[in-house]
Short mmCIF file of C-alpha atoms and ligand atoms in Angstrom, two decimals:
data_model
loop_
_atom_site.label_atom_id
_atom_site.label_comp_id
_atom_site.label_asym_id
_atom_site.label_seq_id
_atom_site.Cartn_x
_atom_site.Cartn_y
_atom_site.Cartn_z
CA MET A 1 34.75 -42.04 -61.41
CA PRO A 2 33.97 -39.79 -64.40
CA PHE A 3 36.78 -38.90 -66.81
CA TYR A 4 36.42 -35.22 -65.88
CA ASP A 5 37.29 -33.58 -62.58
CA MET A 6 34.13 -32.20 -60.92
CA SER A 7 36.19 -30.12 -58.49
CA ARG A 8 37.34 -28.07 -61.50
CA ILE A 9 34.04 -27.82 -63.35
CA GLU A 10 31.13 -25.55 -62.55
CA VAL A 11 27.81 -26.94 -63.76
CA LEU A 12 26.12 -24.18 -65.72
CA ILE A 13 23.13 -26.17 -67.02
CA SER A 14 22.37 -29.52 -65.43
CA GLU A 15 21.27 -32.60 -67.34
CA PRO A 16 17.64 -32.42 -66.07
CA ASP A 17 17.44 -28.70 -66.95
CA LEU A 18 18.76 -29.40 -70.46
CA GLN A 19 16.33 -32.23 -71.00
CA ALA A 20 13.32 -30.26 -69.72
CA ARG A 21 14.11 -27.29 -71.96
CA ILE A 22 14.64 -29.53 -75.00
CA ARG A 23 11.28 -31.22 -74.40
CA ALA A 24 9.62 -27.78 -74.32
CA LEU A 25 11.38 -26.73 -77.54
CA GLY A 26 10.26 -29.97 -79.16
CA GLU A 27 6.65 -29.30 -78.19
CA ARG A 28 6.76 -25.78 -79.64
CA ILE A 29 8.35 -26.98 -82.87
CA THR A 30 5.77 -29.77 -83.11
CA ARG A 31 2.96 -27.22 -82.84
CA ASP A 32 4.55 -24.75 -85.27
CA TYR A 33 5.30 -27.28 -88.00
CA ALA A 34 2.21 -29.48 -87.69
CA GLY A 35 0.74 -29.99 -91.18
CA ALA A 36 3.46 -27.86 -92.78
CA GLY A 37 4.94 -30.38 -95.16
CA GLU A 38 8.35 -31.95 -95.26
CA LEU A 39 10.56 -31.00 -92.29
CA VAL A 40 14.34 -31.46 -92.40
CA LEU A 41 16.52 -31.03 -89.34
CA VAL A 42 19.97 -29.91 -90.44
CA CYS A 43 22.51 -30.76 -87.77
CA VAL A 44 25.64 -28.65 -87.69
CA LEU A 45 28.46 -31.05 -86.85
CA LYS A 46 30.07 -31.83 -84.60
CA GLY A 47 28.81 -29.85 -81.62
CA SER A 48 25.10 -30.39 -82.23
CA TYR A 49 24.98 -34.17 -82.41
CA LEU A 50 23.58 -34.71 -78.91
CA PHE A 51 21.16 -31.81 -79.18
CA LEU A 52 19.87 -33.22 -82.49
CA ALA A 53 19.48 -36.67 -80.95
CA ASP A 54 17.38 -35.39 -78.05
CA LEU A 55 15.51 -32.63 -79.90
CA SER A 56 14.49 -34.90 -82.78
CA ARG A 57 12.95 -37.33 -80.30
CA ALA A 58 11.05 -34.46 -78.67
CA ILE A 59 9.42 -33.50 -82.00
CA ASP A 60 6.28 -35.51 -82.65
CA LEU A 61 6.21 -35.14 -86.44
CA PRO A 62 7.54 -37.05 -89.42
CA LEU A 63 10.92 -35.57 -90.31
CA THR A 64 14.29 -36.33 -91.85
CA VAL A 65 17.74 -35.41 -90.60
CA ASP A 66 20.79 -34.34 -92.55
CA PHE A 67 24.26 -33.22 -91.56
CA MET A 68 26.60 -30.42 -92.43
CA SER A 69 30.01 -29.63 -91.15
CA VAL A 70 31.63 -26.23 -91.13
CA SER A 71 34.94 -25.17 -89.76
CA SER A 72 35.80 -21.69 -88.61
CA TYR A 73 39.57 -21.96 -89.01
CA GLY A 74 41.14 -22.00 -85.61
CA HIS A 75 41.24 -24.28 -82.65
CA GLY A 76 40.51 -23.66 -79.01
CA PHE A 77 38.63 -20.70 -77.64
CA LYS A 78 38.37 -18.28 -80.55
CA THR A 79 36.41 -18.11 -83.80
CA SER A 80 38.60 -16.72 -86.56
CA GLY A 81 35.70 -15.37 -88.56
CA VAL A 82 36.48 -17.29 -91.74
CA VAL A 83 34.01 -20.10 -92.30
CA ARG A 84 34.63 -23.06 -94.58
CA LEU A 85 32.16 -25.77 -95.64
CA VAL A 86 33.77 -29.09 -94.71
CA GLN A 87 30.90 -31.48 -95.38
CA ASP A 88 27.73 -30.71 -97.30
CA LEU A 89 24.19 -32.06 -96.96
CA SER A 90 23.48 -35.39 -98.62
CA GLU A 91 20.15 -34.32 -100.15
CA SER A 92 18.48 -31.33 -101.75
CA ILE A 93 16.46 -29.06 -99.45
CA GLU A 94 14.56 -27.33 -102.25
CA GLY A 95 10.91 -26.88 -101.29
CA LYS A 96 11.43 -28.33 -97.81
CA HIS A 97 11.02 -26.76 -94.39
CA VAL A 98 14.54 -26.54 -93.01
CA LEU A 99 15.33 -26.16 -89.34
CA VAL A 100 19.03 -25.69 -88.65
CA VAL A 101 20.05 -27.28 -85.35
CA GLU A 102 23.04 -25.58 -83.73
CA ASP A 103 24.74 -26.05 -80.38
CA ILE A 104 25.77 -22.45 -79.75
CA ILE A 105 25.67 -19.10 -81.46
CA ASP A 106 28.54 -16.94 -80.35
CA THR A 107 29.64 -14.27 -82.83
CA GLY A 108 26.97 -15.44 -85.29
CA LEU A 109 29.56 -15.76 -88.08
CA THR A 110 29.05 -19.49 -88.55
CA MET A 111 25.26 -19.27 -88.63
CA GLY A 112 25.33 -16.17 -90.83
CA TYR A 113 27.39 -18.06 -93.37
CA LEU A 114 25.23 -21.18 -93.14
CA LEU A 115 21.94 -19.33 -93.58
CA GLU A 116 23.22 -17.43 -96.58
CA ASN A 117 24.44 -20.67 -98.12
CA LEU A 118 21.24 -22.64 -97.42
CA GLN A 119 18.93 -19.84 -98.58
CA THR A 120 20.37 -20.08 -102.11
CA ARG A 121 19.01 -23.64 -102.32
CA ARG A 122 15.42 -22.40 -102.17
CA PRO A 123 13.96 -24.16 -99.13
CA ALA A 124 10.23 -23.60 -98.42
CA SER A 125 11.32 -22.07 -95.10
CA LEU A 126 14.55 -21.69 -93.17
CA LYS A 127 14.67 -21.37 -89.39
CA VAL A 128 17.18 -21.78 -86.60
CA VAL A 129 17.10 -23.63 -83.30
CA SER A 130 20.12 -23.11 -81.06
CA LEU A 131 20.66 -24.66 -77.66
CA LEU A 132 22.82 -21.79 -76.44
CA HIS A 133 23.37 -18.13 -77.28
CA LYS A 134 26.03 -15.71 -76.05
CA PRO A 135 24.42 -12.36 -76.92
CA SER A 136 27.37 -10.31 -75.68
CA LYS A 137 29.62 -11.65 -78.43
CA ALA A 138 27.32 -11.06 -81.42
CA ARG A 139 29.08 -9.65 -84.49
CA VAL A 140 26.55 -10.71 -87.11
CA PRO A 141 22.84 -10.39 -86.36
CA VAL A 142 21.18 -13.82 -86.56
CA GLN A 143 17.53 -14.49 -85.91
CA ILE A 144 17.26 -17.44 -83.53
CA ASP A 145 13.72 -18.76 -83.92
CA TYR A 146 13.98 -21.25 -81.06
CA LEU A 147 16.48 -20.80 -78.24
CA GLY A 148 17.34 -23.10 -75.35
CA PHE A 149 19.35 -20.84 -73.04
CA GLU A 150 20.99 -17.46 -73.13
CA ILE A 151 24.37 -17.59 -71.39
CA GLU A 152 27.06 -15.11 -70.45
CA ASP A 153 30.35 -14.95 -72.28
CA ARG A 154 32.17 -17.93 -70.82
CA PHE A 155 33.68 -20.87 -72.66
CA VAL A 156 31.41 -23.84 -72.08
CA ILE A 157 31.98 -27.55 -72.56
CA GLY A 158 29.85 -30.68 -72.51
CA TYR A 159 26.65 -31.91 -74.13
CA GLY A 160 28.30 -31.82 -77.56
CA LEU A 161 30.50 -28.78 -76.97
CA ASP A 162 34.20 -29.44 -76.93
CA PHE A 163 37.49 -28.08 -75.81
CA GLN A 164 40.13 -29.26 -78.29
CA GLY A 165 37.83 -32.07 -79.39
CA ARG A 166 37.16 -33.47 -75.95
CA PHE A 167 34.41 -33.24 -73.29
CA ARG A 168 31.55 -33.56 -75.80
CA ASN A 169 30.30 -36.61 -73.90
CA MET A 170 29.73 -34.86 -70.55
CA PRO A 171 25.94 -34.98 -70.07
CA PHE A 172 25.65 -31.37 -68.82
CA ILE A 173 26.95 -27.92 -69.84
CA GLY A 174 29.85 -26.83 -67.69
CA VAL A 175 32.60 -24.28 -67.33
CA ASN A 176 36.19 -25.12 -66.56
CA THR A 177 37.16 -23.32 -63.37
CA GLY A 178 40.83 -24.36 -63.15
CA ALA A 179 43.89 -23.97 -65.32
CA GLY A 180 44.30 -26.54 -68.10
CA ALA A 181 41.69 -29.12 -69.07
CA PRO A 182 39.55 -30.44 -66.19
CA LEU A 183 40.51 -34.06 -66.64
CA ALA A 184 40.43 -36.47 -63.73
CA PRO A 185 43.79 -38.06 -63.03
CA ALA A 186 44.24 -41.24 -65.05
CA ALA A 187 43.28 -44.38 -63.16
CA PRO A 188 46.24 -46.61 -62.37
CA ALA A 189 46.66 -49.37 -64.94
CA SER A 190 45.10 -52.60 -63.75
CA PRO A 191 47.65 -55.30 -63.01
CA ALA A 192 48.13 -57.92 -65.69
CA GLY A 193 45.72 -60.80 -65.29
CA ALA A 194 43.31 -58.77 -63.12
CA HIS A 195 40.49 -58.96 -65.66
CA PRO A 196 37.90 -61.57 -64.86
P1 IMP B 1 30.30 -18.36 -83.94
O1 IMP B 1 30.62 -18.51 -85.40
O2 IMP B 1 31.24 -17.40 -83.27
O3 IMP B 1 28.87 -18.04 -83.65
O4 IMP B 1 30.70 -19.71 -83.25
C1 IMP B 1 30.02 -20.82 -83.35
C2 IMP B 1 30.89 -22.02 -83.09
O5 IMP B 1 31.99 -21.74 -82.20
C3 IMP B 1 30.06 -23.03 -82.38
O6 IMP B 1 29.37 -23.84 -83.29
C4 IMP B 1 31.07 -23.79 -81.56
O7 IMP B 1 31.64 -24.81 -82.34
C5 IMP B 1 32.14 -22.77 -81.24
N1 IMP B 1 31.96 -22.20 -79.89
C6 IMP B 1 31.58 -20.94 -79.58
N2 IMP B 1 31.52 -20.77 -78.25
C7 IMP B 1 31.87 -21.95 -77.70
C8 IMP B 1 31.98 -22.41 -76.33
O8 IMP B 1 31.75 -21.69 -75.34
N3 IMP B 1 32.34 -23.70 -76.18
C9 IMP B 1 32.61 -24.54 -77.23
N4 IMP B 1 32.51 -24.15 -78.50
C10 IMP B 1 32.14 -22.87 -78.74
MG1 MG B 2 28.66 -25.65 -83.63
#
Protein backbone atom coordinates (compact mmCIF):
# COMPACT_ATOMS: atom_id res chain seq x y z
CA MET A 1 0.00 0.00 0.00
CA PRO A 2 1.46 3.42 -0.90
CA PHE A 3 2.02 5.96 1.87
CA TYR A 4 -0.50 8.30 0.25
CA ASP A 5 -4.26 7.83 -0.01
CA MET A 6 -5.28 7.48 -3.69
CA SER A 7 -8.94 8.05 -2.81
CA ARG A 8 -7.97 11.61 -1.85
CA ILE A 9 -5.59 12.38 -4.69
CA GLU A 10 -6.47 13.28 -8.25
CA VAL A 11 -3.74 12.36 -10.71
CA LEU A 12 -3.07 15.45 -12.81
CA ILE A 13 -0.06 14.15 -14.77
CA SER A 14 0.65 10.44 -14.73
CA GLU A 15 4.11 8.92 -14.48
CA PRO A 16 4.16 7.77 -18.15
CA ASP A 17 3.00 11.22 -19.33
CA LEU A 18 5.73 12.90 -17.26
CA GLN A 19 8.40 10.58 -18.58
CA ALA A 20 7.32 10.95 -22.22
CA ARG A 21 7.31 14.74 -22.00
CA ILE A 22 10.71 14.80 -20.29
CA ARG A 23 12.18 12.59 -23.02
CA ALA A 24 10.86 15.03 -25.64
CA LEU A 25 12.32 18.01 -23.75
CA GLY A 26 15.64 16.20 -23.53
CA GLU A 27 15.67 15.62 -27.28
CA ARG A 28 14.96 19.29 -28.00
CA ILE A 29 17.65 20.45 -25.59
CA THR A 30 20.10 17.97 -27.10
CA ARG A 31 19.46 19.41 -30.56
CA ASP A 32 19.60 23.04 -29.41
CA TYR A 33 22.85 22.73 -27.45
CA ALA A 34 24.73 20.31 -29.72
CA GLY A 35 28.22 21.71 -30.34
CA ALA A 36 27.53 24.76 -28.17
CA GLY A 37 30.26 24.36 -25.59
CA GLU A 38 30.06 23.69 -21.90
CA LEU A 39 26.51 23.06 -20.65
CA VAL A 40 25.64 23.34 -16.95
CA LEU A 41 22.29 22.24 -15.58
CA VAL A 42 21.49 24.30 -12.50
CA CYS A 43 19.00 22.46 -10.32
CA VAL A 44 16.85 24.58 -8.06
CA LEU A 45 16.53 22.60 -4.83
CA LYS A 46 14.64 20.93 -3.47
CA GLY A 47 11.65 20.58 -5.78
CA SER A 48 13.59 19.94 -8.98
CA TYR A 49 15.72 17.00 -7.90
CA LEU A 50 13.66 14.31 -9.65
CA PHE A 51 13.14 16.41 -12.77
CA LEU A 52 16.91 17.02 -12.96
CA ALA A 53 17.60 13.31 -12.53
CA ASP A 54 15.30 12.32 -15.39
CA LEU A 55 15.94 15.31 -17.67
CA SER A 56 19.73 15.02 -17.42
CA ARG A 57 19.49 11.39 -18.55
CA ALA A 58 17.32 12.45 -21.50
CA ILE A 59 19.99 14.90 -22.73
CA ASP A 60 22.54 13.19 -24.94
CA LEU A 61 25.39 15.68 -24.46
CA PRO A 62 28.32 16.10 -22.11
CA LEU A 63 27.19 18.31 -19.25
CA THR A 64 27.73 19.12 -15.60
CA VAL A 65 25.16 19.66 -12.86
CA ASP A 66 25.20 22.11 -10.01
CA PHE A 67 22.73 22.97 -7.27
CA MET A 68 21.23 26.07 -5.79
CA SER A 69 18.72 26.48 -3.06
CA VAL A 70 16.43 29.44 -2.60
CA SER A 71 13.74 29.99 -0.07
CA SER A 72 10.75 32.24 -0.53
CA TYR A 73 10.01 32.84 3.16
CA GLY A 74 6.83 31.07 4.04
CA HIS A 75 5.63 27.54 4.32
CA GLY A 76 2.65 25.81 2.81
CA PHE A 77 0.63 27.09 -0.10
CA LYS A 78 1.77 30.67 -0.58
CA THR A 79 4.88 32.39 -1.90
CA SER A 80 5.66 35.44 0.21
CA GLY A 81 7.47 37.24 -2.58
CA VAL A 82 10.75 37.68 -0.70
CA VAL A 83 13.43 35.38 -2.05
CA ARG A 84 16.58 34.44 -0.17
CA LEU A 85 19.61 32.51 -1.46
CA VAL A 86 20.08 29.57 0.90
CA GLN A 87 22.75 27.60 -0.93
CA ASP A 88 24.89 28.84 -3.80
CA LEU A 89 26.44 27.03 -6.75
CA SER A 90 29.71 25.22 -6.11
CA GLU A 91 31.43 26.45 -9.29
CA SER A 92 31.68 29.51 -11.48
CA ILE A 93 29.32 29.68 -14.47
CA GLU A 94 31.26 32.40 -16.30
CA GLY A 95 31.42 31.63 -20.02
CA LYS A 96 29.25 28.53 -19.69
CA HIS A 97 25.84 27.74 -21.15
CA VAL A 98 23.52 27.65 -18.17
CA LEU A 99 20.14 25.94 -18.19
CA VAL A 100 18.18 26.48 -14.99
CA VAL A 101 16.06 23.45 -14.12
CA GLU A 102 12.94 24.33 -12.12
CA ASP A 103 9.98 22.27 -10.97
CA ILE A 104 7.30 24.93 -11.22
CA ILE A 105 6.95 28.59 -12.04
CA ASP A 106 4.04 30.11 -10.22
CA THR A 107 4.28 33.86 -9.57
CA GLY A 108 7.69 33.95 -11.28
CA LEU A 109 9.25 35.71 -8.28
CA THR A 110 11.71 32.92 -7.53
CA MET A 111 12.86 32.56 -11.13
CA GLY A 112 12.99 36.33 -11.63
CA TYR A 113 15.33 36.61 -8.68
CA LEU A 114 17.45 33.66 -9.79
CA LEU A 115 17.89 34.88 -13.35
CA GLU A 116 18.87 38.34 -12.22
CA ASN A 117 21.39 36.84 -9.81
CA LEU A 118 22.87 34.36 -12.33
CA GLN A 119 23.08 36.92 -15.14
CA THR A 120 25.55 39.00 -13.11
CA ARG A 121 27.99 36.07 -13.26
CA ARG A 122 28.37 36.42 -17.02
CA PRO A 123 27.33 33.02 -18.38
CA ALA A 124 27.65 32.48 -22.16
CA SER A 125 23.88 31.94 -22.19
CA LEU A 126 21.13 31.62 -19.62
CA LYS A 127 17.92 29.70 -20.26
CA VAL A 128 15.12 28.13 -18.27
CA VAL A 129 13.48 24.73 -18.36
CA SER A 130 10.47 24.30 -16.08
CA LEU A 131 8.41 21.17 -15.69
CA LEU A 132 5.25 23.08 -14.76
CA HIS A 133 3.86 26.57 -15.23
CA LYS A 134 0.79 28.21 -13.69
CA PRO A 135 0.25 31.14 -16.07
CA SER A 136 -2.73 32.51 -14.16
CA LYS A 137 -0.56 33.38 -11.17
CA ALA A 138 2.23 35.25 -12.98
CA ARG A 139 3.39 38.42 -11.23
CA VAL A 140 6.82 38.72 -12.81
CA PRO A 141 7.24 37.96 -16.52
CA VAL A 142 9.69 35.08 -16.98
CA GLN A 143 10.69 33.61 -20.30
CA ILE A 144 10.41 29.83 -20.07
CA ASP A 145 12.52 28.46 -22.90
CA TYR A 146 11.45 24.84 -22.39
CA LEU A 147 8.19 23.94 -20.68
CA GLY A 148 6.81 20.56 -19.68
CA PHE A 149 3.17 21.33 -18.89
CA GLU A 150 0.97 24.34 -18.38
CA ILE A 151 -1.42 23.74 -15.47
CA GLU A 152 -4.30 25.59 -13.89
CA ASP A 153 -3.98 27.29 -10.54
CA ARG A 154 -4.17 24.34 -8.17
CA PHE A 155 -1.67 23.29 -5.54
CA VAL A 156 0.13 20.23 -6.85
CA ILE A 157 2.25 17.63 -5.10
CA GLY A 158 4.50 14.78 -6.14
CA TYR A 159 7.44 14.24 -8.47
CA GLY A 160 9.60 16.57 -6.36
CA LEU A 161 6.86 18.99 -5.33
CA ASP A 162 5.99 19.01 -1.68
CA PHE A 163 3.36 19.95 0.79
CA GLN A 164 5.10 20.86 4.06
CA GLY A 165 8.16 18.90 2.96
CA ARG A 166 6.36 15.67 2.15
CA PHE A 167 5.00 13.89 -0.95
CA ARG A 168 8.07 14.65 -3.09
CA ASN A 169 8.53 10.92 -3.66
CA MET A 170 5.15 10.28 -5.30
CA PRO A 171 6.02 9.33 -8.90
CA PHE A 172 3.26 11.44 -10.50
CA ILE A 173 1.88 14.98 -10.17
CA GLY A 174 -1.32 15.05 -8.16
CA VAL A 175 -3.80 17.30 -6.43
CA ASN A 176 -5.11 16.73 -2.94
CA THR A 177 -8.89 16.47 -3.14
CA GLY A 178 -9.70 16.07 0.57
CA ALA A 179 -9.14 18.12 3.69
CA GLY A 180 -5.74 17.74 5.34
CA ALA A 181 -2.80 15.85 3.87
CA PRO A 182 -3.72 12.79 1.76
CA LEU A 183 -1.80 10.31 3.85
CA ALA A 184 -2.83 6.67 4.01
CA PRO A 185 -3.64 5.51 7.53
CA ALA A 186 -0.53 4.22 9.27
CA ALA A 187 -0.10 0.46 9.00
CA PRO A 188 -0.52 -1.32 12.33
CA ALA A 189 2.82 -1.97 14.01
CA SER A 190 4.04 -5.48 13.33
CA PRO A 191 4.04 -7.67 16.42
CA ALA A 192 7.37 -8.14 18.14
CA GLY A 193 9.31 -11.04 16.70
CA ALA A 194 7.30 -11.05 13.45
CA HIS A 195 10.31 -10.16 11.31
CA PRO A 196 11.85 -13.11 9.54
P1 LIG B 1 7.07 31.34 -7.51
O1 LIG B 1 8.21 32.12 -6.91
O2 LIG B 1 5.74 31.86 -7.04
O3 LIG B 1 7.13 31.20 -8.99
O4 LIG B 1 7.09 29.92 -6.84
C1 LIG B 1 7.96 28.99 -7.12
C2 LIG B 1 8.10 28.01 -5.98
O5 LIG B 1 6.90 27.88 -5.20
C3 LIG B 1 8.32 26.66 -6.58
O6 LIG B 1 9.69 26.44 -6.81
C4 LIG B 1 7.74 25.74 -5.53
O7 LIG B 1 8.71 25.46 -4.55
C5 LIG B 1 6.62 26.53 -4.90
N1 LIG B 1 5.31 26.17 -5.49
C6 LIG B 1 4.53 26.93 -6.28
N2 LIG B 1 3.40 26.29 -6.62
C7 LIG B 1 3.47 25.08 -6.03
C8 LIG B 1 2.58 23.94 -6.02
O8 LIG B 1 1.49 23.90 -6.63
N3 LIG B 1 3.01 22.87 -5.31
C9 LIG B 1 4.20 22.85 -4.62
N4 LIG B 1 5.04 23.89 -4.61
C10 LIG B 1 4.68 25.00 -5.30
MG1 LIG C 1 11.11 25.08 -6.86
